[in-house]
């Protein structure tokens, strides 16, 4: 199926027919779509309410056995990209739920994954044999081609936010997954061993709180998640933690990267382009590329913490990075 009309109605029909049958469409009718005068995205700013999503996720856990689902995920699909299973043109996001005693079998794939734990305790994910504890607010990565599975030794459902670069990988026709392998019960792993894949929220929150105390009021309090060598967590995706001081209004500018935000703590609102989105803990919202972003921790007397992931490393690597600061 063609996404835009390439037939030039002013040409002789027989000539157009000949072009079509030789796989030689004219460029001149499509040039404005291939190269618009300004950046365009079909993705729209949107917020998924945790209050609305939570009961639907828990219902999925009742309705769909893990054996059938493999990964029990509800996709955070951008309303501007219906049927495309993506939150921006390059990023996938979803909410995954696992019940006590369940295991999601092991597999590996070319897309990279990252996770932010939303609710519950007692679950773990095993990455390349390293058992990573999942506690609320923890950030955990699964780099490309690493075997990974999930288990749950606790008592209540555990939910996390999944972020993957699937649409980007699919643009290269490079997306595939290994056959499944039953998950093996992993040995506990030391904090040092987990540090390759896991950033505990406890440590990140402490660092943010310290940073907030020493940062001038007009400067944003943000910490990028980086590996031990200072690199982005995976080659295609970056991630940050943001701390909004009580009453703070943080102008974050705009850039060519798409960004997904998740509320770990606090209440506020964000202006994404022309759209105002109110948020509370557990909510997820998306800022498509080249939209102005401004977060507002309203009048609440409490700090707010936002997690965010983005396609900035990928777009930088392609030479397409651009940003504007307020
Ligand atoms: C996947 O393998 C996981 O391993 C989560 O937990 C979400 C979304 C699309 C494709 C594969 C996981 C996924 C996924």
Coordinates of C-alpha atoms and ligand atoms in Angstrom, one line a residue:
X1 CA 0.0 0.0 0.0
X2 CA 1.3 3.4 -0.9
X3 CA 1.3 6.1 1.8
X4 CA 1.0 8.9 -0.7
X5 CA -0.1 9.4 -4.3
X6 CA 2.7 9.4 -6.8
X7 CA 0.7 9.5 -9.9
X8 CA 0.9 12.8 -11.8
X9 CA -2.6 13.3 -13.3
X10 CA -1.2 15.7 -15.9
X11 CA 0.8 12.9 -17.6
X12 CA -0.5 10.8 -20.4
X13 CA -2.2 7.8 -18.8
X14 CA -0.3 5.3 -20.9
X15 CA 3.0 6.9 -19.7
X16 CA 1.9 6.7 -16.0
X17 CA 1.0 3.1 -16.6
X18 CA 4.4 2.4 -18.0
X19 CA 6.1 4.1 -15.0
X20 CA 4.0 2.0 -12.6
X21 CA 4.7 -1.3 -14.4
X22 CA 8.5 -0.6 -14.4
X23 CA 8.6 0.4 -10.7
X24 CA 9.7 3.9 -11.7
X25 CA 7.4 6.4 -9.9
X26 CA 8.0 10.1 -10.4
X27 CA 9.5 11.9 -7.5
X28 CA 8.0 15.3 -8.2
X29 CA 4.5 14.4 -6.9
X30 CA 6.0 13.1 -3.6
X31 CA 8.8 15.4 -2.9
X32 CA 6.8 17.6 -0.5
X33 CA 5.9 14.6 1.6
X34 CA 9.5 13.2 1.7
X35 CA 10.9 16.6 2.5
X36 CA 8.3 18.8 4.1
X37 CA 9.3 22.5 4.7
X38 CA 9.1 21.9 8.5
X39 CA 9.5 19.0 10.8
X40 CA 6.3 16.9 11.1
X41 CA 5.3 14.1 13.4
X42 CA 2.0 12.2 13.5
X43 CA 2.7 11.5 17.2
X44 CA 0.7 13.7 19.6
X45 CA 1.3 14.7 23.2
X46 CA -0.7 12.4 25.4
X47 CA -1.0 11.2 29.0
X48 CA -1.9 7.7 30.2
X49 CA -3.6 7.9 33.6
X50 CA -2.4 5.2 36.1
X51 CA -5.8 5.3 37.8
X52 CA -7.4 4.3 34.5
X53 CA -4.7 1.9 33.3
X54 CA -4.1 0.0 36.6
X55 CA -7.5 -1.8 36.8
X56 CA -7.2 -2.8 33.1
X57 CA -3.8 -4.2 33.7
X58 CA -4.9 -6.2 36.7
X59 CA -7.8 -7.5 34.6
X60 CA -5.4 -8.5 31.9
X61 CA -3.6 -10.6 34.6
X62 CA -6.9 -12.3 35.4
X63 CA -7.9 -12.8 31.7
X64 CA -4.7 -13.8 30.0
X65 CA -2.4 -16.6 31.3
X66 CA 1.3 -15.7 31.2
X67 CA 1.9 -18.9 29.2
X68 CA -0.3 -17.5 26.4
X69 CA 1.0 -13.9 26.6
X70 CA 4.8 -14.6 27.1
X71 CA 4.9 -10.9 28.1
X72 CA 1.7 -9.5 29.6
X73 CA 1.9 -6.0 28.3
X74 CA -0.7 -3.3 27.5
X75 CA 0.9 -1.0 24.9
X76 CA 1.0 2.8 25.4
X77 CA 0.1 3.5 21.9
X78 CA 0.2 7.1 20.7
X79 CA -3.3 8.2 19.6
X80 CA -1.7 9.8 16.5
X81 CA -0.1 6.5 15.6
X82 CA -3.1 4.1 15.9
X83 CA -2.3 0.5 15.1
X84 CA 1.4 1.1 15.0
X85 CA 2.3 -0.1 18.5
X86 CA 4.5 2.9 19.3
X87 CA 4.5 5.9 21.5
X88 CA 6.6 8.0 19.2
X89 CA 7.7 7.1 15.6
X90 CA 10.9 5.4 17.0
X91 CA 9.9 4.3 20.6
X92 CA 7.7 1.5 22.0
X93 CA 6.3 1.8 25.5
X94 CA 4.1 -0.5 27.5
X95 CA 3.0 -1.5 31.0
X96 CA 3.8 -5.1 32.0
X97 CA 2.2 -7.0 34.8
X98 CA 3.3 -10.2 36.5
X99 CA 1.6 -12.1 39.3
X100 CA 3.1 -13.9 42.3
X101 CA 4.6 -17.3 41.3
X102 CA 4.5 -16.5 37.5
X103 CA 7.5 -16.7 35.2
X104 CA 7.9 -15.0 31.8
X105 CA 10.2 -17.4 29.8
X106 CA 13.7 -16.4 28.6
X107 CA 14.4 -14.9 25.2
X108 CA 16.7 -12.5 23.6
X109 CA 16.1 -10.0 20.7
X110 CA 17.8 -7.3 18.7
X111 CA 15.7 -4.4 20.2
X112 CA 17.0 -2.9 23.4
X113 CA 14.7 -2.7 26.4
X114 CA 14.6 -0.6 29.6
X115 CA 12.2 -0.8 32.5
X116 CA 11.0 1.4 35.3
X117 CA 9.3 -0.3 38.2
X118 CA 5.9 1.2 38.9
X119 CA 4.2 -0.9 41.6
X120 CA 4.7 -3.9 43.8
X121 CA 7.6 -5.9 45.2
X122 CA 9.1 -9.3 45.0
X123 CA 9.6 -9.6 41.3
X124 CA 12.9 -9.9 39.5
X125 CA 14.3 -9.9 36.0
X126 CA 17.3 -12.0 35.1
X127 CA 19.6 -10.5 32.5
X128 CA 22.4 -12.7 31.2
X129 CA 22.1 -14.8 34.4
X130 CA 22.2 -11.8 36.8
X131 CA 19.1 -11.6 39.0
X132 CA 18.0 -8.0 39.2
X133 CA 15.7 -7.1 42.0
X134 CA 12.7 -5.0 41.0
X135 CA 11.8 -2.3 43.6
X136 CA 9.5 0.6 42.9
X137 CA 11.4 3.3 41.0
X138 CA 14.3 1.1 40.0
X139 CA 15.6 1.5 36.4
X140 CA 16.8 -1.7 34.7
X141 CA 18.1 -2.3 31.2
X142 CA 18.2 -5.3 28.8
X143 CA 20.8 -4.4 26.1
X144 CA 20.3 -6.1 22.7
X145 CA 20.8 -9.8 22.5
X146 CA 21.0 -10.5 26.2
X147 CA 18.9 -13.4 27.5
X148 CA 16.2 -12.2 29.9
X149 CA 13.2 -13.5 31.8
X150 CA 11.1 -12.4 34.7
X151 CA 9.9 -14.0 37.9
X152 CA 7.9 -13.1 41.0
X153 CA 8.6 -14.3 44.5
X154 CA 6.3 -11.7 46.2
X155 CA 2.7 -11.6 47.2
X156 CA 1.0 -8.9 45.1
X157 CA 1.1 -8.0 41.3
X158 CA 4.1 -6.2 40.1
X159 CA 3.9 -3.7 37.2
X160 CA 6.6 -1.9 35.3
X161 CA 7.0 0.4 32.4
X162 CA 8.8 -1.1 29.4
X163 CA 10.6 1.1 26.9
X164 CA 12.0 -0.4 23.7
X165 CA 13.5 0.9 20.4
X166 CA 11.4 -1.6 18.4
X167 CA 10.1 0.9 15.8
X168 CA 13.6 2.2 15.1
X169 CA 15.0 -1.3 14.8
X170 CA 12.1 -2.3 12.6
X171 CA 12.9 0.7 10.3
X172 CA 16.2 -1.2 9.6
X173 CA 14.3 -4.5 9.1
X174 CA 16.5 -5.7 12.0
X175 CA 13.9 -6.8 14.6
X176 CA 13.8 -10.5 15.6
X177 CA 13.6 -12.6 18.7
X178 CA 15.2 -16.0 19.7
X179 CA 13.1 -19.1 20.5
X180 CA 11.9 -19.2 24.1
X181 CA 13.8 -21.1 26.7
X182 CA 12.3 -21.9 30.1
X183 CA 13.5 -19.5 32.8
X184 CA 16.0 -21.1 35.3
X185 CA 15.7 -20.2 39.0
X186 CA 18.5 -17.7 39.4
X187 CA 21.0 -17.4 42.3
X188 CA 20.8 -14.0 44.2
X189 CA 23.3 -11.5 42.7
X190 CA 25.3 -8.9 44.6
X191 CA 24.6 -5.2 44.2
X192 CA 27.9 -4.9 42.3
X193 CA 26.9 -7.6 39.8
X194 CA 23.5 -6.0 39.3
X195 CA 25.1 -2.6 38.7
X196 CA 25.7 -3.5 35.1
X197 CA 21.9 -3.5 34.5
X198 CA 20.2 -1.9 37.5
X199 CA 20.0 1.6 39.0
X200 CA 18.2 1.3 42.3
X201 CA 15.7 4.2 43.0
X202 CA 17.0 4.5 46.5
X203 CA 20.4 5.6 45.3
X204 CA 19.1 7.8 42.5
X205 CA 16.6 9.6 44.7
X206 CA 19.3 10.3 47.3
X207 CA 21.6 11.7 44.6
X208 CA 18.7 13.9 43.2
X209 CA 17.9 15.2 46.7
X210 CA 21.5 16.2 47.2
X211 CA 21.7 17.8 43.8
X212 CA 18.5 19.7 44.5
X213 CA 20.0 21.2 47.6
X214 CA 23.1 22.5 45.8
X215 CA 21.5 23.6 42.5
X216 CA 20.5 27.2 42.0
X217 CA 16.7 27.7 42.0
X218 CA 16.7 28.6 38.3
X219 CA 18.6 25.5 37.1
X220 CA 16.9 22.2 36.5
X221 CA 17.7 19.2 38.7
X222 CA 18.3 16.3 36.4
X223 CA 20.5 13.2 36.5
X224 CA 21.2 11.2 33.4
X225 CA 21.4 7.4 33.8
X226 CA 24.8 6.4 32.5
X227 CA 26.9 3.2 32.5
X228 CA 30.1 2.8 34.5
X229 CA 32.0 4.3 31.5
X230 CA 29.6 7.3 31.3
X231 CA 27.7 6.0 28.2
X232 CA 24.0 6.1 27.7
X233 CA 22.3 2.9 29.2
X234 CA 21.8 1.4 25.7
X235 CA 23.2 2.6 22.3
X236 CA 19.8 3.9 21.1
X237 CA 18.1 5.2 24.2
X238 CA 18.9 7.6 27.0
X239 CA 17.2 8.0 30.4
X240 CA 17.0 10.7 33.0
X241 CA 15.6 11.3 36.5
X242 CA 14.2 14.8 37.1
X243 CA 13.5 16.4 40.5
X244 CA 11.1 19.3 40.6
X245 CA 11.4 21.3 43.8
X246 CA 8.1 22.4 45.5
X247 CA 6.5 25.0 43.3
X248 CA 9.2 24.7 40.6
X249 CA 8.4 25.4 36.9
X250 CA 11.2 23.8 34.8
X251 CA 11.5 24.9 31.2
X252 CA 13.2 22.0 29.4
X253 CA 13.3 23.5 25.9
X254 CA 12.7 21.4 22.8
X255 CA 14.9 18.9 20.8
X256 CA 14.7 16.5 18.0
X257 CA 14.5 13.6 20.4
X258 CA 11.2 12.0 21.4
X259 CA 10.7 11.7 25.2
X260 CA 8.5 9.5 27.4
X261 CA 7.9 10.7 31.0
X262 CA 6.8 8.6 34.0
X263 CA 5.7 10.0 37.3
X264 CA 7.5 8.4 40.3
X265 CA 6.5 10.9 42.9
X266 CA 4.4 14.0 43.2
X267 CA 1.7 15.9 41.3
X268 CA 1.9 18.6 38.7
X269 CA 1.3 19.5 35.1
X270 CA 3.4 19.7 32.0
X271 CA 3.0 21.7 28.9
X272 CA 4.0 19.7 25.8
X273 CA 3.7 22.0 22.7
X274 CA 0.2 23.4 23.0
X275 CA -1.1 20.6 25.2
X276 CA -1.5 20.8 29.0
X277 CA -1.2 17.5 30.8
X278 CA -1.9 17.0 34.5
X279 CA -0.1 14.1 36.2
X280 CA 0.1 12.1 39.4
X281 CA 2.1 9.1 40.5
X282 CA 2.1 6.2 38.0
X283 CA 1.1 8.4 35.1
X284 CA 3.1 8.2 31.8
X285 CA 3.1 10.9 29.2
X286 CA 4.8 11.5 25.9
X287 CA 6.5 14.5 24.3
X288 CA 6.9 14.0 20.5
X289 CA 10.1 15.4 18.9
X290 CA 10.4 19.2 18.5
X291 CA 7.6 20.0 21.1
X292 CA 8.4 22.6 23.8
X293 CA 8.4 20.9 27.2
X294 CA 7.7 22.6 30.5
X295 CA 7.1 20.8 33.8
X296 CA 5.2 22.5 36.6
X297 CA 5.2 21.2 40.1
X298 CA 2.2 23.5 40.8
X299 CA 1.6 24.6 44.3
X300 CA 2.2 21.3 46.0
X301 CA 4.4 21.5 49.0
X302 CA 6.2 18.4 47.9
X303 CA 9.0 17.7 45.4
X304 CA 8.0 15.7 42.3
X305 CA 10.2 13.0 40.6
X306 CA 9.9 12.2 36.9
X307 CA 11.6 9.4 35.1
X308 CA 12.1 9.8 31.4
X309 CA 13.6 7.9 28.4
X310 CA 14.3 9.1 24.9
X311 CA 15.9 8.3 21.6
X312 CA 18.5 11.0 21.9
X313 CA 21.6 8.7 21.5
X314 CA 20.1 7.3 18.3
X315 CA 19.3 10.6 16.8
X316 CA 22.7 12.0 17.8
X317 CA 24.5 9.1 16.2
X318 CA 22.6 9.8 12.9
X319 CA 23.7 13.5 12.9
X320 CA 20.1 14.7 13.5
X321 CA 20.5 16.2 16.9
X322 CA 19.2 19.7 17.4
X323 CA 17.9 21.5 20.5
X324 CA 16.6 24.9 21.5
X325 CA 16.7 26.1 25.1
X326 CA 14.2 28.7 26.5
Ligands
LIG1 C1 9.7 -7.9 25.5 O1 10.4 -8.9 25.2 C2 9.5 -7.5 26.8 O2 11.1 -9.0 27.6 C3 8.7 -6.4 27.2 O3 9.8 -8.1 29.0 C4 8.0 -5.7 26.2 C5 7.5 -5.4 23.9 C6 7.5 -5.7 22.6 C7 8.3 -6.8 22.2 C8 9.0 -7.5 23.2 C9 10.2 -8.2 27.9 C10 8.1 -6.1 24.9 C11 9.0 -7.2 24.5

